[in-house]
mmCIF file of C-alpha atoms in Angstrom:
data_model
loop_
_atom_site.group_PDB
_atom_site.id
_atom_site.type_symbol
_atom_site.label_atom_id
_atom_site.label_comp_id
_atom_site.label_asym_id
_atom_site.label_seq_id
_atom_site.Cartn_x
_atom_site.Cartn_y
_atom_site.Cartn_z
ATOM 1 C CA UNK O 1 -58.872 -10.656 -20.321
ATOM 2 C CA UNK O 2 -60.577 -13.639 -21.959
ATOM 3 C CA UNK O 3 -60.390 -13.615 -25.775
ATOM 4 C CA UNK O 4 -64.167 -14.111 -26.171
ATOM 5 C CA UNK O 5 -64.838 -11.110 -23.917
ATOM 6 C CA UNK O 6 -62.339 -9.073 -25.905
ATOM 7 C CA UNK O 7 -64.060 -9.934 -29.191
ATOM 8 C CA UNK O 8 -67.349 -8.603 -27.830
ATOM 9 C CA UNK O 9 -65.819 -5.134 -27.472
ATOM 10 C CA UNK O 10 -66.110 -2.354 -30.062
ATOM 11 C CA UNK O 11 -62.423 -2.690 -30.802
ATOM 12 C CA UNK O 12 -59.130 -3.803 -29.271
ATOM 13 C CA UNK O 13 -55.461 -3.322 -29.954
ATOM 14 C CA UNK O 14 -53.325 -6.099 -31.353
ATOM 15 C CA UNK O 15 -51.307 -5.951 -28.132
ATOM 16 C CA UNK O 16 -54.429 -6.552 -26.028
ATOM 17 C CA UNK O 17 -55.430 -9.378 -28.346
ATOM 18 C CA UNK O 18 -52.061 -11.070 -27.940
ATOM 19 C CA UNK O 19 -52.252 -10.687 -24.161
ATOM 20 C CA UNK O 20 -55.726 -12.308 -24.240
ATOM 21 C CA UNK O 21 -54.345 -15.359 -26.022
ATOM 22 C CA UNK O 22 -55.236 -14.679 -29.648
ATOM 23 C CA UNK O 23 -52.668 -16.013 -32.102
ATOM 24 C CA UNK O 24 -51.138 -13.990 -34.899
ATOM 25 C CA UNK O 25 -53.077 -16.127 -37.341
ATOM 26 C CA UNK O 26 -56.340 -15.251 -35.582
ATOM 27 C CA UNK O 27 -55.437 -11.564 -35.418
ATOM 28 C CA UNK O 28 -54.666 -11.455 -39.145
ATOM 29 C CA UNK O 29 -57.477 -13.779 -40.232
ATOM 30 C CA UNK O 30 -60.558 -12.864 -42.218
ATOM 31 C CA UNK O 31 -62.828 -13.024 -39.181
ATOM 32 C CA UNK O 32 -61.431 -9.784 -37.738
ATOM 33 C CA UNK O 33 -61.655 -6.325 -39.267
ATOM 34 C CA UNK O 34 -58.698 -3.943 -39.353
ATOM 35 C CA UNK O 35 -60.123 -0.399 -39.293
ATOM 36 C CA UNK O 36 -56.816 1.176 -38.236
ATOM 37 C CA UNK O 37 -53.212 0.110 -37.874
ATOM 38 C CA UNK O 38 -52.733 -1.984 -34.765
ATOM 39 C CA UNK O 39 -56.492 -2.352 -34.136
ATOM 40 C CA UNK O 40 -58.980 -5.159 -34.607
ATOM 41 C CA UNK O 41 -62.786 -5.296 -34.532
ATOM 42 C CA UNK O 42 -65.352 -7.969 -35.252
ATOM 43 C CA UNK O 43 -68.763 -7.568 -36.862
ATOM 44 C CA UNK O 44 -68.771 -3.753 -36.726
ATOM 45 C CA UNK O 45 -70.419 -1.454 -39.265
ATOM 46 C CA UNK O 46 -67.284 0.409 -40.252
ATOM 47 C CA UNK O 47 -69.214 2.517 -42.766
ATOM 48 C CA UNK O 48 -70.694 4.266 -39.741
ATOM 49 C CA UNK O 49 -68.502 7.189 -38.685
ATOM 50 C CA UNK O 50 -69.337 7.002 -34.972
ATOM 51 C CA UNK O 51 -68.533 3.279 -34.960
ATOM 52 C CA UNK O 52 -65.098 3.971 -36.423
ATOM 53 C CA UNK O 53 -64.518 6.600 -33.741
ATOM 54 C CA UNK O 54 -65.425 4.128 -30.993
ATOM 55 C CA UNK O 55 -63.079 1.588 -32.554
ATOM 56 C CA UNK O 56 -60.203 4.088 -32.660
ATOM 57 C CA UNK O 57 -60.777 4.901 -28.990
ATOM 58 C CA UNK O 58 -59.816 1.302 -28.162
ATOM 59 C CA UNK O 59 -56.223 2.245 -28.988
ATOM 60 C CA UNK O 60 -56.377 4.306 -25.786
ATOM 61 C CA UNK O 61 -54.037 7.051 -26.986
ATOM 62 C CA UNK O 62 -53.417 9.440 -24.099
ATOM 63 C CA UNK O 63 -54.552 13.015 -24.726
ATOM 64 C CA UNK O 64 -56.330 12.259 -28.004
ATOM 65 C CA UNK O 65 -59.765 13.802 -28.578
ATOM 66 C CA UNK O 66 -62.156 13.591 -31.506
ATOM 67 C CA UNK O 67 -62.568 16.928 -33.288
ATOM 68 C CA UNK O 68 -63.841 18.626 -36.446
ATOM 69 C CA UNK O 69 -66.204 16.373 -38.482
ATOM 70 C CA UNK O 70 -65.870 13.457 -36.052
ATOM 71 C CA UNK O 71 -66.817 15.598 -33.074
ATOM 72 C CA UNK O 72 -69.756 16.979 -35.066
ATOM 73 C CA UNK O 73 -71.028 13.435 -35.709
ATOM 74 C CA UNK O 74 -70.597 12.417 -32.068
ATOM 75 C CA UNK O 75 -72.409 15.548 -30.834
ATOM 76 C CA UNK O 76 -75.256 14.775 -33.246
ATOM 77 C CA UNK O 77 -74.942 17.934 -35.349
ATOM 78 C CA UNK O 78 -77.442 18.174 -38.245
ATOM 79 C CA UNK O 79 -74.923 17.454 -41.003
ATOM 80 C CA UNK O 80 -75.587 16.829 -44.671
ATOM 81 C CA UNK O 81 -74.925 13.232 -45.640
ATOM 82 C CA UNK O 82 -71.962 12.830 -47.945
ATOM 83 C CA UNK O 83 -69.213 10.343 -48.740
ATOM 84 C CA UNK O 84 -67.478 8.631 -45.840
ATOM 85 C CA UNK O 85 -64.813 10.789 -44.248
ATOM 86 C CA UNK O 86 -61.695 9.852 -42.295
ATOM 87 C CA UNK O 87 -61.977 10.357 -38.566
ATOM 88 C CA UNK O 88 -60.483 13.534 -37.081
ATOM 89 C CA UNK O 89 -58.357 13.332 -33.948
ATOM 90 C CA UNK O 90 -56.735 16.269 -32.161
ATOM 91 C CA UNK O 91 -54.028 16.640 -29.552
ATOM 92 C CA UNK O 92 -52.832 19.702 -27.683
ATOM 93 C CA UNK O 93 -49.326 20.993 -28.365
ATOM 94 C CA UNK O 94 -46.612 19.904 -27.749
ATOM 95 C CA UNK O 95 -48.055 16.417 -28.352
ATOM 96 C CA UNK O 96 -47.821 15.243 -31.936
ATOM 97 C CA UNK O 97 -51.012 14.281 -33.788
ATOM 98 C CA UNK O 98 -51.556 10.712 -34.999
ATOM 99 C CA UNK O 99 -50.375 9.717 -38.442
ATOM 100 C CA UNK O 100 -52.143 6.690 -39.874
ATOM 101 C CA UNK O 101 -54.410 5.755 -42.733
ATOM 102 C CA UNK O 102 -58.030 6.733 -42.182
ATOM 103 C CA UNK O 103 -57.175 9.387 -39.584
ATOM 104 C CA UNK O 104 -56.670 13.141 -39.973
ATOM 105 C CA UNK O 105 -54.561 14.408 -37.091
ATOM 106 C CA UNK O 106 -54.649 17.966 -35.748
ATOM 107 C CA UNK O 107 -52.476 19.836 -33.290
ATOM 108 C CA UNK O 108 -54.449 22.413 -31.274
ATOM 109 C CA UNK O 109 -53.587 25.196 -28.908
ATOM 110 C CA UNK O 110 -54.855 24.437 -25.429
ATOM 111 C CA UNK O 111 -56.272 27.950 -25.087
ATOM 112 C CA UNK O 112 -59.770 28.268 -26.504
ATOM 113 C CA UNK O 113 -60.696 24.588 -26.662
ATOM 114 C CA UNK O 114 -62.633 22.474 -24.190
ATOM 115 C CA UNK O 115 -62.775 18.699 -24.201
ATOM 116 C CA UNK O 116 -65.893 16.926 -22.928
ATOM 117 C CA UNK O 117 -67.045 13.319 -22.671
ATOM 118 C CA UNK O 118 -69.681 12.032 -25.082
ATOM 119 C CA UNK O 119 -70.783 8.418 -24.610
ATOM 120 C CA UNK O 120 -67.473 7.677 -22.914
ATOM 121 C CA UNK O 121 -65.349 9.286 -25.651
ATOM 122 C CA UNK O 122 -63.128 12.365 -25.363
ATOM 123 C CA UNK O 123 -64.585 14.938 -27.770
ATOM 124 C CA UNK O 124 -63.893 18.614 -28.432
ATOM 125 C CA UNK O 125 -66.786 20.656 -26.974
ATOM 126 C CA UNK O 126 -69.716 21.368 -29.289
ATOM 127 C CA UNK O 127 -69.186 25.123 -29.562
ATOM 128 C CA UNK O 128 -65.490 24.669 -30.391
ATOM 129 C CA UNK O 129 -66.370 21.965 -32.906
ATOM 130 C CA UNK O 130 -68.765 24.428 -34.566
ATOM 131 C CA UNK O 131 -65.896 26.916 -34.835
ATOM 132 C CA UNK O 132 -63.559 24.266 -36.273
ATOM 133 C CA UNK O 133 -66.055 23.453 -39.028
ATOM 134 C CA UNK O 134 -65.879 27.022 -40.330
ATOM 135 C CA UNK O 135 -62.791 26.069 -42.348
ATOM 136 C CA UNK O 136 -64.735 23.445 -44.345
ATOM 137 C CA UNK O 137 -68.482 24.182 -44.219
ATOM 138 C CA UNK O 138 -70.367 26.956 -46.074
ATOM 139 C CA UNK O 139 -72.092 29.764 -44.218
ATOM 140 C CA UNK O 140 -75.586 28.268 -44.453
ATOM 141 C CA UNK O 141 -74.525 24.970 -42.875
ATOM 142 C CA UNK O 142 -72.819 26.801 -40.012
ATOM 143 C CA UNK O 143 -75.991 28.795 -39.345
ATOM 144 C CA UNK O 144 -78.085 25.614 -39.402
ATOM 145 C CA UNK O 145 -75.813 24.054 -36.779
ATOM 146 C CA UNK O 146 -75.735 27.240 -34.708
ATOM 147 C CA UNK O 147 -79.552 27.409 -34.710
ATOM 148 C CA UNK O 148 -79.686 23.756 -33.632
ATOM 149 C CA UNK O 149 -77.200 24.294 -30.819
ATOM 150 C CA UNK O 150 -78.927 27.194 -29.119
ATOM 151 C CA UNK O 151 -82.515 26.015 -29.740
ATOM 152 C CA UNK O 152 -82.522 22.276 -29.070
ATOM 153 C CA UNK O 153 -86.151 21.169 -28.860
ATOM 154 C CA UNK O 154 -87.204 23.831 -26.349
ATOM 155 C CA UNK O 155 -90.094 25.230 -28.448
ATOM 156 C CA UNK O 156 -91.734 21.789 -28.116
ATOM 157 C CA UNK O 157 -90.456 20.384 -24.836
ATOM 158 C CA UNK O 158 -89.838 23.560 -22.851
ATOM 159 C CA UNK O 159 -86.423 22.195 -21.833
ATOM 160 C CA UNK O 160 -83.642 24.706 -22.579
ATOM 161 C CA UNK O 161 -80.761 23.670 -24.806
ATOM 162 C CA UNK O 162 -77.442 22.825 -23.157
ATOM 163 C CA UNK O 163 -75.830 25.592 -25.193
ATOM 164 C CA UNK O 164 -76.438 29.321 -25.285
ATOM 165 C CA UNK O 165 -75.502 32.028 -27.719
ATOM 166 C CA UNK O 166 -72.765 33.093 -25.294
ATOM 167 C CA UNK O 167 -71.066 29.708 -25.894
ATOM 168 C CA UNK O 168 -70.899 30.417 -29.625
ATOM 169 C CA UNK O 169 -69.627 33.936 -28.940
ATOM 170 C CA UNK O 170 -66.843 32.532 -26.771
ATOM 171 C CA UNK O 171 -65.851 30.077 -29.502
ATOM 172 C CA UNK O 172 -65.666 32.890 -32.063
ATOM 173 C CA UNK O 173 -63.496 35.002 -29.753
ATOM 174 C CA UNK O 174 -61.051 32.152 -29.210
ATOM 175 C CA UNK O 175 -60.998 31.189 -32.873
ATOM 176 C CA UNK O 176 -58.882 34.285 -33.475
ATOM 177 C CA UNK O 177 -57.277 34.586 -36.878
ATOM 178 C CA UNK O 178 -57.476 30.941 -37.777
ATOM 179 C CA UNK O 179 -58.956 29.836 -41.139
ATOM 180 C CA UNK O 180 -62.675 30.434 -41.429
ATOM 181 C CA UNK O 181 -62.928 33.260 -38.892
ATOM 182 C CA UNK O 182 -64.679 35.601 -41.340
ATOM 183 C CA UNK O 183 -67.428 33.137 -42.270
ATOM 184 C CA UNK O 184 -67.708 32.134 -38.614
ATOM 185 C CA UNK O 185 -68.457 35.717 -37.584
ATOM 186 C CA UNK O 186 -71.030 35.981 -40.371
ATOM 187 C CA UNK O 187 -72.637 32.764 -39.176
ATOM 188 C CA UNK O 188 -72.827 34.000 -35.594
ATOM 189 C CA UNK O 189 -74.598 37.168 -36.773
ATOM 190 C CA UNK O 190 -77.159 35.040 -38.646
ATOM 191 C CA UNK O 191 -77.834 32.418 -35.953
ATOM 192 C CA UNK O 192 -81.315 32.711 -34.433
ATOM 193 C CA UNK O 193 -83.095 30.908 -31.625
ATOM 194 C CA UNK O 194 -86.265 29.020 -32.501
ATOM 195 C CA UNK O 195 -85.663 26.842 -35.543
ATOM 196 C CA UNK O 196 -86.574 23.180 -35.071
ATOM 197 C CA UNK O 197 -85.171 21.730 -38.288
ATOM 198 C CA UNK O 198 -82.346 22.395 -40.754
ATOM 199 C CA UNK O 199 -84.843 23.132 -43.515
ATOM 200 C CA UNK O 200 -86.592 25.756 -41.394
ATOM 201 C CA UNK O 201 -83.223 27.459 -40.910
ATOM 202 C CA UNK O 202 -82.427 27.269 -44.624
ATOM 203 C CA UNK O 203 -85.852 28.669 -45.534
ATOM 204 C CA UNK O 204 -85.402 31.573 -43.119
ATOM 205 C CA UNK O 205 -82.012 32.401 -44.643
ATOM 206 C CA UNK O 206 -83.434 32.269 -48.172
ATOM 207 C CA UNK O 207 -86.262 34.637 -47.256
ATOM 208 C CA UNK O 208 -84.083 37.216 -45.513
ATOM 209 C CA UNK O 209 -81.440 37.046 -48.261
ATOM 210 C CA UNK O 210 -84.233 37.911 -50.719
ATOM 211 C CA UNK O 211 -85.039 41.057 -48.731
ATOM 212 C CA UNK O 212 -88.043 39.805 -46.779
ATOM 213 C CA UNK O 213 -88.228 40.683 -43.075
ATOM 214 C CA UNK O 214 -86.927 38.310 -40.412
ATOM 215 C CA UNK O 215 -89.798 35.895 -39.644
ATOM 216 C CA UNK O 216 -90.770 34.725 -36.176
ATOM 217 C CA UNK O 217 -89.753 31.098 -35.610
ATOM 218 C CA UNK O 218 -92.128 28.423 -34.320
ATOM 219 C CA UNK O 219 -94.636 31.105 -33.477
ATOM 220 C CA UNK O 220 -97.621 30.160 -31.303
ATOM 221 C CA UNK O 221 -100.884 31.444 -32.780
ATOM 222 C CA UNK O 222 -103.788 32.062 -30.416
ATOM 223 C CA UNK O 223 -107.330 33.110 -31.239
ATOM 224 C CA UNK O 224 -110.043 34.133 -28.803
ATOM 225 C CA UNK O 225 -107.953 32.941 -25.904
ATOM 226 C CA UNK O 226 -107.143 29.472 -27.213
ATOM 227 C CA UNK O 227 -104.085 28.050 -28.915
ATOM 228 C CA UNK O 228 -104.572 27.456 -32.626
ATOM 229 C CA UNK O 229 -101.181 26.167 -33.785
ATOM 230 C CA UNK O 230 -97.433 26.573 -33.617
ATOM 231 C CA UNK O 231 -96.204 27.468 -37.104
ATOM 232 C CA UNK O 232 -92.668 27.037 -38.430
ATOM 233 C CA UNK O 233 -92.196 30.617 -39.613
ATOM 234 C CA UNK O 234 -94.600 33.523 -39.297
ATOM 235 C CA UNK O 235 -95.163 37.193 -39.920
ATOM 236 C CA UNK O 236 -97.576 37.805 -37.019
ATOM 237 C CA UNK O 237 -98.247 41.434 -37.931
ATOM 238 C CA UNK O 238 -99.552 40.190 -41.293
ATOM 239 C CA UNK O 239 -101.192 36.995 -40.054
ATOM 240 C CA UNK O 240 -99.065 35.024 -42.493
ATOM 241 C CA UNK O 241 -97.986 31.486 -41.544
ATOM 242 C CA UNK O 242 -95.301 29.564 -43.438
ATOM 243 C CA UNK O 243 -95.131 25.815 -42.912
ATOM 244 C CA UNK O 244 -92.326 23.584 -44.187
ATOM 245 C CA UNK O 245 -93.557 20.061 -44.901
ATOM 246 C CA UNK O 246 -90.973 17.299 -44.925
ATOM 247 C CA UNK O 247 -91.540 13.952 -46.602
ATOM 248 C CA UNK O 248 -93.116 12.467 -43.476
ATOM 249 C CA UNK O 249 -96.009 14.919 -43.885
ATOM 250 C CA UNK O 250 -96.727 13.209 -47.224
ATOM 251 C CA UNK O 251 -96.213 9.585 -46.174
ATOM 252 C CA UNK O 252 -97.705 9.715 -42.673
ATOM 253 C CA UNK O 253 -101.514 9.858 -42.870
ATOM 254 C CA UNK O 254 -101.866 11.270 -39.349
ATOM 255 C CA UNK O 255 -99.410 14.066 -40.135
ATOM 256 C CA UNK O 256 -101.193 14.739 -43.425
ATOM 257 C CA UNK O 257 -104.573 15.028 -41.710
ATOM 258 C CA UNK O 258 -103.140 17.266 -38.986
ATOM 259 C CA UNK O 259 -101.685 19.569 -41.671
ATOM 260 C CA UNK O 260 -105.174 19.979 -43.145
ATOM 261 C CA UNK O 261 -106.772 20.581 -39.732
ATOM 262 C CA UNK O 262 -104.050 23.051 -38.729
ATOM 263 C CA UNK O 263 -104.566 24.989 -41.949
ATOM 264 C CA UNK O 264 -108.322 25.092 -41.334
ATOM 265 C CA UNK O 265 -107.779 26.359 -37.775
ATOM 266 C CA UNK O 266 -105.378 29.061 -38.950
ATOM 267 C CA UNK O 267 -107.695 30.218 -41.738
ATOM 268 C CA UNK O 268 -110.539 30.293 -39.232
ATOM 269 C CA UNK O 269 -108.416 32.579 -37.063
ATOM 270 C CA UNK O 270 -107.885 34.949 -39.992
ATOM 271 C CA UNK O 271 -104.430 33.759 -41.061
ATOM 272 C CA UNK O 272 -103.132 32.958 -44.529
ATOM 273 C CA UNK O 273 -101.091 29.757 -44.728
ATOM 274 C CA UNK O 274 -98.290 28.932 -47.163
ATOM 275 C CA UNK O 275 -97.166 25.285 -47.336
ATOM 276 C CA UNK O 276 -93.674 24.646 -48.762
ATOM 277 C CA UNK O 277 -91.684 21.487 -49.518
ATOM 278 C CA UNK O 278 -88.075 20.624 -50.341
ATOM 279 C CA UNK O 279 -88.796 21.196 -54.053
ATOM 280 C CA UNK O 280 -89.699 24.820 -53.265
ATOM 281 C CA UNK O 281 -86.206 25.401 -51.854
ATOM 282 C CA UNK O 282 -84.303 24.116 -54.892
ATOM 283 C CA UNK O 283 -83.012 25.968 -57.923
ATOM 284 C CA UNK O 284 -81.147 29.252 -58.454
ATOM 285 C CA UNK O 285 -84.265 31.232 -57.496
ATOM 286 C CA UNK O 286 -86.257 29.021 -55.120
ATOM 287 C CA UNK O 287 -90.002 29.018 -55.718
ATOM 288 C CA UNK O 288 -90.410 29.498 -51.958
ATOM 289 C CA UNK O 289 -89.180 33.084 -52.239
ATOM 290 C CA UNK O 290 -91.696 34.000 -54.946
ATOM 291 C CA UNK O 291 -94.543 32.265 -53.102
ATOM 292 C CA UNK O 292 -93.863 33.942 -49.777
ATOM 293 C CA UNK O 293 -93.174 37.312 -51.368
ATOM 294 C CA UNK O 294 -96.563 37.269 -53.123
ATOM 295 C CA UNK O 295 -98.362 36.202 -49.951
ATOM 296 C CA UNK O 296 -96.564 38.887 -47.947
ATOM 297 C CA UNK O 297 -97.431 41.573 -50.529
ATOM 298 C CA UNK O 298 -101.150 40.811 -50.538
ATOM 299 C CA UNK O 299 -101.390 40.551 -46.750
ATOM 300 C CA UNK O 300 -102.578 43.573 -44.805
ATOM 301 C CA UNK O 301 -100.588 44.790 -41.776
ATOM 302 C CA UNK O 302 -102.574 44.874 -38.582
#
């Protein structure tokens, strides 16, 4: 392979570089990045986790698959942003996991894990990745991911998600007695279809934890035979709509105007509307709970 072609790739091994005609001086020079032992890249954003995974894949280690946090990133899970993490790579016993700086190696049992291809990379299946994260993520984050997996964007697009609740149930069964099984079972019990954003899931969990009934998710409101709106959370029997407004609702003028029009349509249909923001979900006792509880108490059941 020509050296210039090799340098255009996401990453390449030192061995491949030598075979392509690169000298040791070129391989160790400042022009090339060294994300992992025995690997070189050029001009890559190595702060990006997925980019580091693609670079590692250039080592072409037989039987290696991205797992845990790395698999979650590659599957596009709604993860909280935090400090950069090492990449996670798994192998199935009796293979031995990799040992190198910047990589966390795992040895898995073949039973109970599927490996799929994501953008050309070998990755532990999404439902098994969700189960793996139970050893490091809190309950709320696991529920957020579970909601995302089984809902997708179907309430908007009408296209079903690639994953069903039965996939999560299978992952829990195969997770057995491994670390995190208790919180994983709790998460499965709390996962619900219908949430279209992490904050909607978090708001739902806050409300039910405070003793309020389970709200309907992305509920379609109709009035006199016509569609009025689809609201994030709702208590239809009380005609109470709860809308979570992200920052784009404040900065996007079209979204802001639509929020006002949607509220007017809902009020015209006899509904009360509660608008909440990220600030309403913060603190030991989120203001969202008090606001919704008051609105629920003054509403009249149909």
